[in-house]
CSV table of C-alpha atoms in Angstrom, one decimal:
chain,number,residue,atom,x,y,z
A,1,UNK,CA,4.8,-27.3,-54.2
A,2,UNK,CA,5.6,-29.7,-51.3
A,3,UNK,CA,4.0,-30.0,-47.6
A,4,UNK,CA,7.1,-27.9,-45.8
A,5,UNK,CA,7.5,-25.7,-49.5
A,6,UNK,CA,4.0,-24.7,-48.9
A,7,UNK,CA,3.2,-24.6,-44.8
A,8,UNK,CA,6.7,-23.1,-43.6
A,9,UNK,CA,6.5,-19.8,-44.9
A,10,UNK,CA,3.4,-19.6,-43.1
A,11,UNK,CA,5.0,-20.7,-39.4
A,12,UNK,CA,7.7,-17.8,-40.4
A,13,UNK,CA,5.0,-15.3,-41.3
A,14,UNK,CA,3.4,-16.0,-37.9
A,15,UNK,CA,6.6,-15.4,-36.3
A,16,UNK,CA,7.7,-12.5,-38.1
A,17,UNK,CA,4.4,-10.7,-36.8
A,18,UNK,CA,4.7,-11.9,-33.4
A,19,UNK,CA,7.8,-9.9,-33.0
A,20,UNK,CA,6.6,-6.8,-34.6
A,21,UNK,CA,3.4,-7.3,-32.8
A,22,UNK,CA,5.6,-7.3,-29.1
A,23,UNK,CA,7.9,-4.9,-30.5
A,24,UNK,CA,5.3,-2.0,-31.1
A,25,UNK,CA,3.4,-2.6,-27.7
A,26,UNK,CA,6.5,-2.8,-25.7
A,27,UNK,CA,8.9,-0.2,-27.7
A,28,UNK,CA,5.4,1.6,-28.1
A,29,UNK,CA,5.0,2.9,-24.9
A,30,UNK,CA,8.1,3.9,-24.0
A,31,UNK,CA,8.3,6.0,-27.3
A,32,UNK,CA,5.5,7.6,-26.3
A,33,UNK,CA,6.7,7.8,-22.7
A,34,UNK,CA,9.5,10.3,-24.4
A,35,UNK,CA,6.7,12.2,-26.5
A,36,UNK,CA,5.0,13.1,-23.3
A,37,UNK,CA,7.8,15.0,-21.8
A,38,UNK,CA,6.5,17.8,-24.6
A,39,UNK,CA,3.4,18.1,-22.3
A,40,UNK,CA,4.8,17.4,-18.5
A,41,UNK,CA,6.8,19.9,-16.9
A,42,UNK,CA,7.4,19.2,-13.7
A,43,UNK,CA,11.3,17.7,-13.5
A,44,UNK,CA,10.0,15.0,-10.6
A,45,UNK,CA,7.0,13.7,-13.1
A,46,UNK,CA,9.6,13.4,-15.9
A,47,UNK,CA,12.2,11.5,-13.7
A,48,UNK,CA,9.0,9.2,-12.7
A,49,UNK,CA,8.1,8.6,-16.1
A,50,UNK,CA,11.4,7.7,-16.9
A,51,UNK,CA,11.6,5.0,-13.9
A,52,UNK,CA,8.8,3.1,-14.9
A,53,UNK,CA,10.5,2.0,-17.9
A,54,UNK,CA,14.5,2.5,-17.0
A,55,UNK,CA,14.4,-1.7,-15.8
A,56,UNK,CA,12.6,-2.7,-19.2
A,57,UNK,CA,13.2,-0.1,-22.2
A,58,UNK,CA,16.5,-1.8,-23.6
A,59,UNK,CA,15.0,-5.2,-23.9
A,60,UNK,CA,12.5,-4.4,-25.8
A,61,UNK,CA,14.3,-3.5,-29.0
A,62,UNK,CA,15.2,-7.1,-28.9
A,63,UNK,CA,11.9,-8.0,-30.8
A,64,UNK,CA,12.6,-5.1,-33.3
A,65,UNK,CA,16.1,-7.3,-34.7
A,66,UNK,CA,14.5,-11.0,-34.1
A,67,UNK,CA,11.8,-9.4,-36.9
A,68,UNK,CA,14.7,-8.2,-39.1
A,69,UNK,CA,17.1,-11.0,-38.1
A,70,UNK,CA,13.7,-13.6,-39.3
A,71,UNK,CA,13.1,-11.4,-42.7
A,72,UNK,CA,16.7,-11.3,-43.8
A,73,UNK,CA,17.4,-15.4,-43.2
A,74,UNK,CA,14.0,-16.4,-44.0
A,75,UNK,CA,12.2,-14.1,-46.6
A,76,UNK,CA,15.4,-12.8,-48.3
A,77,UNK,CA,13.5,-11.8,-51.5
A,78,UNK,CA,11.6,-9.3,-49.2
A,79,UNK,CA,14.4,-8.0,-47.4
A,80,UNK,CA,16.2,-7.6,-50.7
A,81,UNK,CA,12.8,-5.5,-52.0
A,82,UNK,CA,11.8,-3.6,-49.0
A,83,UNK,CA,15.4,-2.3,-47.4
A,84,UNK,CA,16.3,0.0,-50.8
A,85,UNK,CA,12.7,1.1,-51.0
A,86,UNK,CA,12.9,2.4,-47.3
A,87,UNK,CA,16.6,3.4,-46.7
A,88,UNK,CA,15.9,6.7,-45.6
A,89,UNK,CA,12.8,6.4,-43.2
A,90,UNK,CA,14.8,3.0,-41.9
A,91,UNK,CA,18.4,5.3,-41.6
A,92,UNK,CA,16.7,8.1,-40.2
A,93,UNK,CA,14.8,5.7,-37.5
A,94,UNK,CA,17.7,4.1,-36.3
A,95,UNK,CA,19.7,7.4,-35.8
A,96,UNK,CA,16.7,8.8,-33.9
A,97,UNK,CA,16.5,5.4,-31.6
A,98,UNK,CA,20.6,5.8,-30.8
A,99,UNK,CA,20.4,9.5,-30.0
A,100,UNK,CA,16.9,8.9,-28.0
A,101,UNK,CA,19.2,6.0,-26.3
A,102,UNK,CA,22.0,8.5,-25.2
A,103,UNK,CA,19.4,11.6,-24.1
A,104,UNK,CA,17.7,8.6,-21.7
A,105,UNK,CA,21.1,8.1,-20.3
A,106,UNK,CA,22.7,11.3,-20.4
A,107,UNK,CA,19.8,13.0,-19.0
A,108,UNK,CA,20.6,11.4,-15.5
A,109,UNK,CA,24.0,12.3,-15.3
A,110,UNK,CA,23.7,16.4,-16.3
A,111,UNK,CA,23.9,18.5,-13.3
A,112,UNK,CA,23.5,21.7,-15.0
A,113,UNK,CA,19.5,22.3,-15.9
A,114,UNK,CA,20.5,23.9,-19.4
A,115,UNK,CA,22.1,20.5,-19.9
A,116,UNK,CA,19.4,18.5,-18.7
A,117,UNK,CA,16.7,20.4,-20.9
A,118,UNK,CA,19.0,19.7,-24.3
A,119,UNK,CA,18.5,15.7,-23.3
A,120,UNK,CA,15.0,15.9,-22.4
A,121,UNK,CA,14.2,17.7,-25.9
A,122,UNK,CA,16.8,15.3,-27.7
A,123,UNK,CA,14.7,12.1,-25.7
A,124,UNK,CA,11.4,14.0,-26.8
A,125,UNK,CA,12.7,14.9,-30.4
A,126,UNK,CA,14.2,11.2,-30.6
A,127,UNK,CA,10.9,9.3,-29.8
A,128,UNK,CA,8.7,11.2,-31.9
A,129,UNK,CA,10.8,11.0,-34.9
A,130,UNK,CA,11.1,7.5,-34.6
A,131,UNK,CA,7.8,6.9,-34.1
A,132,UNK,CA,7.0,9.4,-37.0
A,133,UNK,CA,9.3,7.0,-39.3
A,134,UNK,CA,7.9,3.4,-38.4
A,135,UNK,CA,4.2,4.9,-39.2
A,136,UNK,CA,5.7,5.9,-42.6
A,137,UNK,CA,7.5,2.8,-43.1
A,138,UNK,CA,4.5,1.0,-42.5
A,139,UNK,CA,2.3,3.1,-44.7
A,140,UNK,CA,4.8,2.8,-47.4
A,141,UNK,CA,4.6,-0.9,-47.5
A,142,UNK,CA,0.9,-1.2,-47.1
A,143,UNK,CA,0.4,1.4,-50.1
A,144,UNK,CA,2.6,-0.8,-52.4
A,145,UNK,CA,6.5,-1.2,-53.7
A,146,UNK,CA,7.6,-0.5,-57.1
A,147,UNK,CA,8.9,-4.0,-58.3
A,148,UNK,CA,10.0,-5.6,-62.1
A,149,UNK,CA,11.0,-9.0,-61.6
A,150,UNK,CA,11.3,-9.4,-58.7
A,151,UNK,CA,13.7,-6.3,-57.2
A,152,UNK,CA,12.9,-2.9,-56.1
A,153,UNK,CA,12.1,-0.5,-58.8
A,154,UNK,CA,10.6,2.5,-57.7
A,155,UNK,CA,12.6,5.8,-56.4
A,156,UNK,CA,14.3,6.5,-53.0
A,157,UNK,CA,11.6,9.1,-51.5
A,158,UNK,CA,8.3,6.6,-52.9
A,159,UNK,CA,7.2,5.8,-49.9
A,160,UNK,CA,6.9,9.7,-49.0
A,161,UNK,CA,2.9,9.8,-49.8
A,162,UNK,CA,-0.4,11.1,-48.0
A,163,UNK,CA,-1.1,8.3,-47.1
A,164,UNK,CA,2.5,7.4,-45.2
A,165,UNK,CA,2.1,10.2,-43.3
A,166,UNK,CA,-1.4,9.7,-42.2
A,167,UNK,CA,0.0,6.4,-40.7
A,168,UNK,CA,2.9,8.3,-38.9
A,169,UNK,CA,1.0,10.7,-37.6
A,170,UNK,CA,-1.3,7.9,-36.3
A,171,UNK,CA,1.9,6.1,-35.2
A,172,UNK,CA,2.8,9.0,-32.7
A,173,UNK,CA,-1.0,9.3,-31.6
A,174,UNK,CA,-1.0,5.6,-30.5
A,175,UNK,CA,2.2,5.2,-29.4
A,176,UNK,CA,1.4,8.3,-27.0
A,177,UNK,CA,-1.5,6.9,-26.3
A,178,UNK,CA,0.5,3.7,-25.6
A,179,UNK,CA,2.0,6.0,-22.9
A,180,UNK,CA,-0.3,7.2,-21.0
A,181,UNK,CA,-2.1,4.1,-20.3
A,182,UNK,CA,1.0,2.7,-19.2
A,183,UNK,CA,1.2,5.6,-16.5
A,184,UNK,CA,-1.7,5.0,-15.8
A,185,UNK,CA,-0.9,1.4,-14.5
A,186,UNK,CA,1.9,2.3,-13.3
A,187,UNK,CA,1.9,6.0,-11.4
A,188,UNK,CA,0.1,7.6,-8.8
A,189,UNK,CA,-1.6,10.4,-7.5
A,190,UNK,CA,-1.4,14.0,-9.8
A,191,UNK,CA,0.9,12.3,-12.5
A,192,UNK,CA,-1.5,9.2,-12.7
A,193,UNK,CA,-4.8,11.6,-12.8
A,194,UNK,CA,-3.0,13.7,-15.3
A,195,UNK,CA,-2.6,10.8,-17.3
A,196,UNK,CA,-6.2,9.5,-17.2
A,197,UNK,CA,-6.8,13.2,-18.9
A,198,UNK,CA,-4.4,12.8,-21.7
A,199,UNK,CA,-5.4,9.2,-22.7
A,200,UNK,CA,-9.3,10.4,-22.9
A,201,UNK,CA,-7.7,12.7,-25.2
A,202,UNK,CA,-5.5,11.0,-27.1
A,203,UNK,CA,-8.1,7.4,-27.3
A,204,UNK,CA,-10.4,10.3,-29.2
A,205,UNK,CA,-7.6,11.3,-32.1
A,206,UNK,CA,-6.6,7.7,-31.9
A,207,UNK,CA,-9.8,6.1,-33.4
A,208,UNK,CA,-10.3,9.3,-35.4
A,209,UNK,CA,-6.7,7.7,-36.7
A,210,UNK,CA,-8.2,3.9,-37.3
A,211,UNK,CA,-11.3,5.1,-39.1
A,212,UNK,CA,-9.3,7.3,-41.6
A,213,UNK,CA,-6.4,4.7,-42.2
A,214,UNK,CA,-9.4,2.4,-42.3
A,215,UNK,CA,-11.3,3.8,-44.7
A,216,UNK,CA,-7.9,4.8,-47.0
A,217,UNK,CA,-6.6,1.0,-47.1
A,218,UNK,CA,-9.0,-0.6,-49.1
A,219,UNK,CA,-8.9,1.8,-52.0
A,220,UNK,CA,-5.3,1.8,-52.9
A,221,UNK,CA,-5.4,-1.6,-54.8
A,222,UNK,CA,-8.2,-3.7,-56.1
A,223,UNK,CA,-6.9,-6.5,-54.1
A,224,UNK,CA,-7.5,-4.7,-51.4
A,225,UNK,CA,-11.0,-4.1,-51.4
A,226,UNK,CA,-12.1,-7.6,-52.8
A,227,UNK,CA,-10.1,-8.9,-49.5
A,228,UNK,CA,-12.1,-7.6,-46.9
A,229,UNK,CA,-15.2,-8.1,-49.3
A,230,UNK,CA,-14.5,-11.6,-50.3
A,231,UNK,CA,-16.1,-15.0,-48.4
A,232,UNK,CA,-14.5,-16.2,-45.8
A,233,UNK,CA,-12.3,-12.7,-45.1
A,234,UNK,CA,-15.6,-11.1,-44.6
A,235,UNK,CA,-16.6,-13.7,-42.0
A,236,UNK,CA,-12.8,-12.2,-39.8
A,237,UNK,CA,-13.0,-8.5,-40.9
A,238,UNK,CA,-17.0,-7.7,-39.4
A,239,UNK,CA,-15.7,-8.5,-35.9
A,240,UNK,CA,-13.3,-5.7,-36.3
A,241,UNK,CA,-15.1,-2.3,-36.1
A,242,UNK,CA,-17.4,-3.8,-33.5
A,243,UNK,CA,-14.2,-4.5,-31.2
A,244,UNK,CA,-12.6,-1.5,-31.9
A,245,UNK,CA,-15.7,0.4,-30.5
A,246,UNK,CA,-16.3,-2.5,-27.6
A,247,UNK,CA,-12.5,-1.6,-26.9
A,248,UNK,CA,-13.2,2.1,-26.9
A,249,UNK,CA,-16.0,1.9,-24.7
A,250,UNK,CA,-14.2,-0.1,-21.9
A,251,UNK,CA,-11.1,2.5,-22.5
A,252,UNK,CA,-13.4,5.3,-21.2
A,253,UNK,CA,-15.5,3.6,-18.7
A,254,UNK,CA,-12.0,2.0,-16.9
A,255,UNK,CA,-10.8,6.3,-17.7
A,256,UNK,CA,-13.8,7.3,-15.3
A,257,UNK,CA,-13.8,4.1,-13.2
A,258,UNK,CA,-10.0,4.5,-11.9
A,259,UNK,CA,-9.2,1.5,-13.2
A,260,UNK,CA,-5.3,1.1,-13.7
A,261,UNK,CA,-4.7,-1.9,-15.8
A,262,UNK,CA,-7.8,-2.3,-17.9
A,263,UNK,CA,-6.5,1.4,-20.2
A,264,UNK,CA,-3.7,0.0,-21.8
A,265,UNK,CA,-5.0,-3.3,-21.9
A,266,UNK,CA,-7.8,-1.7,-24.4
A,267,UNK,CA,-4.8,0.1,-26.0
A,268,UNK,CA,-3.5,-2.8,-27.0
A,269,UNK,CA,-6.5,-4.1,-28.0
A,270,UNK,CA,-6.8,-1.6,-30.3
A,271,UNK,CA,-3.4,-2.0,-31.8
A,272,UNK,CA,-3.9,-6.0,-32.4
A,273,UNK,CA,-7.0,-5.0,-34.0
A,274,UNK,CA,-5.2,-3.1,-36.4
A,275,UNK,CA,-2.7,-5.8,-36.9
A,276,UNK,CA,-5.4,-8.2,-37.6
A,277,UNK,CA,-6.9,-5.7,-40.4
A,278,UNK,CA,-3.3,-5.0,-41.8
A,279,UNK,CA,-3.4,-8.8,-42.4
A,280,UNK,CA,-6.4,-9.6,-43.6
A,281,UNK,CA,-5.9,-6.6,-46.2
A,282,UNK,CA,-2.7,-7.8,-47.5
A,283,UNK,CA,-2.5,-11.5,-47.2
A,284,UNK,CA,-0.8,-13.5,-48.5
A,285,UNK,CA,1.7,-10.7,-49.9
A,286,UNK,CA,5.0,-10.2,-48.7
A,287,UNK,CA,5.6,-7.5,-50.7
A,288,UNK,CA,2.7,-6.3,-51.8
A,289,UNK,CA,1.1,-5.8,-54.4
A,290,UNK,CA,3.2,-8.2,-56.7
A,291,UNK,CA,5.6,-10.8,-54.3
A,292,UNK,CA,3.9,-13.2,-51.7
A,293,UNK,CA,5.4,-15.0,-48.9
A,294,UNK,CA,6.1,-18.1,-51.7
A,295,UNK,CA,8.0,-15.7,-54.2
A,296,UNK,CA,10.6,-14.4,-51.6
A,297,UNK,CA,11.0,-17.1,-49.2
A,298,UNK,CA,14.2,-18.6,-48.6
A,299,UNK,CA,14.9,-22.7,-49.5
A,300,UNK,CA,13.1,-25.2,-47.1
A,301,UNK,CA,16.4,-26.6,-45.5
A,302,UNK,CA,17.8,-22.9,-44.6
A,303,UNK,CA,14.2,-22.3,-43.0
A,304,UNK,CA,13.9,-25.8,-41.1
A,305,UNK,CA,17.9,-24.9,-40.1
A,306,UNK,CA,17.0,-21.4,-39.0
A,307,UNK,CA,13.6,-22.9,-37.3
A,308,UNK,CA,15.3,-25.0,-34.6
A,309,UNK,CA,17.4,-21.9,-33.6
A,310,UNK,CA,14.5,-19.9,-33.2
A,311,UNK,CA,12.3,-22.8,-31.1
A,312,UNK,CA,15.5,-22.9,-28.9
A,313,UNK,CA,15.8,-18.8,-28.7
A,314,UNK,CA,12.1,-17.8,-29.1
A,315,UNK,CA,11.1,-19.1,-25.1
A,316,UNK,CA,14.6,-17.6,-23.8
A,317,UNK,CA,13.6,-14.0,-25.0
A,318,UNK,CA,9.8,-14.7,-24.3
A,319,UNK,CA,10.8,-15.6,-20.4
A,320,UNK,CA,13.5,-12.8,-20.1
A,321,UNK,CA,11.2,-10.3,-21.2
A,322,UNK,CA,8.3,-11.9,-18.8
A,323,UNK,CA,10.6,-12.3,-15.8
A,324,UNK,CA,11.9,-8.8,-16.1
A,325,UNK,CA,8.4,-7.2,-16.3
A,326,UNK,CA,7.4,-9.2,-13.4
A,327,UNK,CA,10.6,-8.3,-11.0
A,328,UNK,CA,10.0,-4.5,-11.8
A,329,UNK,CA,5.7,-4.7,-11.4
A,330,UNK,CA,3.8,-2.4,-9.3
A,331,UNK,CA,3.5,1.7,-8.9
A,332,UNK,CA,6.2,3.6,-9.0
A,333,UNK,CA,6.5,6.6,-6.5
A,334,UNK,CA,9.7,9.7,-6.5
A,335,UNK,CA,11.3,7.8,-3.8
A,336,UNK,CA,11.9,4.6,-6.7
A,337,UNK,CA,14.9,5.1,-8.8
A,338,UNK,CA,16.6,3.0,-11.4
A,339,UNK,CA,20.0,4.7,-12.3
C-alpha cells in the first residue's frame, strides 16, 4: 500500500469525526432545548428558550450532511454497508428533524393556544425522537453490522438491541443535558436558576449513562476489550475515567458557584470524552467488526479530488458557523426576539 493509499483515509477519518463531533454539540443542544419544553411551562420561558437558538439552529445541521456528504464520496464501502443496516432508525430521524423543523416555525405564527400546544408537543415529540434514533444508530454500529463479503447482511430491525437503546436513552439524557447548560449560559434570572437545577440532575443520570455504556462496550467483541487493554491504547484510555470525573466535579462546583459558561463547557467535555473512548474501542474499523477504513475507502485520486473541495469549503462553514455564534452572543431576556 502506497504513502497517500495508506495516510489519506486517515485525514478523512479525522474529518468525518470532526463533523459528527460539531454536529452533536451544536444540534445537541438545541434538541434538547425542544426536550425541555416537557418540563417548562410557563409560555414566556418556552419562547425564551426558543430565542436563544432561533439565530443558530438551522446552521447546524450543516455538519450533520458534510459527515454524510464525506462517507458517501470518500468511504463508499461504508456507506454502501451502514445505510441498509440503519434505514429505519435513519428514515424515522430525518422525519422527526423535518416535523421538529416545522413545530419550531409554526409554533410562532399560531394565535390560537390549542394550536400552539399541538407545535410545542410536535417540537418536544420531534427532538426526543430524533435524539432517541441517533443514540440507536450509534449503538447499532458500535455493537457490530452483519457483513459477507463485504455488503450488509444482517436484517432490517438488527440494530434494535439492549444495548441500542441504552445509548438512546443516554442520547436524550445528554443531549438534555446539552440543554440546560446552554440556558444556563445564556438565560437569566428564574429560567437560568431553574436550569442550574435540571442540569445537577440530569449531569447525575448522565454519567450513570457513561459508566453503563462504558462498562457494556468492551464485552461485545474480543477486539474490543484487547483495545483498551492493549499497549499503547492503554497509555490514551486511563486518562479517560479520571476526566470524566475531573469534568464532573467542575460541572457541579461551576452549578453551585453561578458560573454560566464553565456547565456546558464540562458538557462538552464529557461528550469528547466519549468520542475519544468510541475511538479508541473501535479503531481502525469502519464498519466494525469486519471492514476498516482501508477495505471501504474510495480510490486515492477521488479522495485527493474531493480533498481540495473540502480545504476550500471546511474554513467557509467553520467561520459562518463562528461568526454567527458571535453576532448572536450574550443573555437573552423576553424583550429579545428572533422571528
Amino acid at each position: 500500500m502506497s504513502g497517500l493509499a495508506y495516510y489519506l483515509p486517515f485525514i478523512w477519518a479525522f474529518i468525518v469525526i470532526l463533523a459528527i463531533s460539531i454536529y452533536v454539540i451544536l444540534d445537541g443542544f438545541d434538541l434538547g432545548i425542544g426536550m425541555l419544553f416537557a418540563f417548562e411551562k410557563k409560555p414566556e420561558h418556552r419562547d425564551v428558550m426558543i430565542n436563544t437558538i432561533a439565530p443558530v439552529w438551522d446552521g447546524n445541521e450543516t455538519w450533520m450532511v458534510l459527515g454524510g456528504a464525506t462517507l458517501f464520496g470518500v468511504f463508499p464501502g461504508a456507506y454502501s454497508t451502514l445505510l441498509p443496516a440503519f434505514y429505519i432508525p435513519i428514515i424515522i430521524m430525518l422525519g422527526a428533524l423535518i416535523f421538529r423543523g416545522v413545530a419550531f416555525e409554526f409554533r410562532i405564527m399560531a394565535h390560537s393556544p390549542g394550536y400552539r400546544t399541538f407545535w410545542n408537543k410536535g417540537f418536544m415529540a420531534g427532538s426526543m425522537l430524533a435524539s432517541f434514533c441517533q443514540g440507536c444508530i450509534l449503538g447499532g454500529y458500535v455493537q457490530g453490522i452483519h457483513t459477507h463479503d463485504g455488503a450488509f447482511a444482517g436484517g432490517p430491525m438488527d440494530w434494535l438491541t439492549p444495548f441500542s437503546v441504552l445509548c438512546g436513552l443516554s442520547v436524550i439524557i445528554g443531549y438534555a443535558l446539552l440543554g440546560t447548560t446552554w440556558l444556563v449560559w445564556r438565560t437569566s434570572d428564574e429560567l437560568e436558576a431553574q436550569c442550574r437545577r435540571w442540569s445537577k440532575r440530569l449531569s447525575i443520570l448522565m454519567l450513570l449513562c457513561i459508566i453503563a455504556v462504558s462498562c457494556w462496550t468492551p464485552f461485545l467483541h474480543a477486539p474490543y476489550l484487547h483495545h483498551w487493554l492493549a499497549f499503547p491504547n492503554i497509555l490514551f484510555g486511563l486518562p479517560v475515567p479520571l476526566l470524566v470525573a475531573l469534568f464532573g466535579f467542575m460541572m457541579w462546583h461551576s452549578l453551585d458557584k453561578d458560573h454560566t459558561i464553565t456547565p456546558f463547557l464540562c458538557t462538552i467535555g464529557w461528550f469528547l470524552l466519549s468520542l475519544v473512548g468510541l475511538a479508541i474501542t473501535i479503531w481502525p474499523y469502519a464498519v466494525p467488526p469486519t471492514l476498516t477504513l482501508w477495505d471501504v475507502a474510495s480510490p486515492v485520486p477521488s479522495q485527493l479530488f474531493q480533498l481540495v473541495g473540502t480545504v476550500i469549503l471546511l474554513p467557509i462553514i467553520t467561520g459562518y458557523s463562528i461568526y454567527s455564534y458571535y453576532l448572536f452572543r450574550g443573555k437573552v431576556t423576553k424583550a429579545d426576539g428572533y422571528h
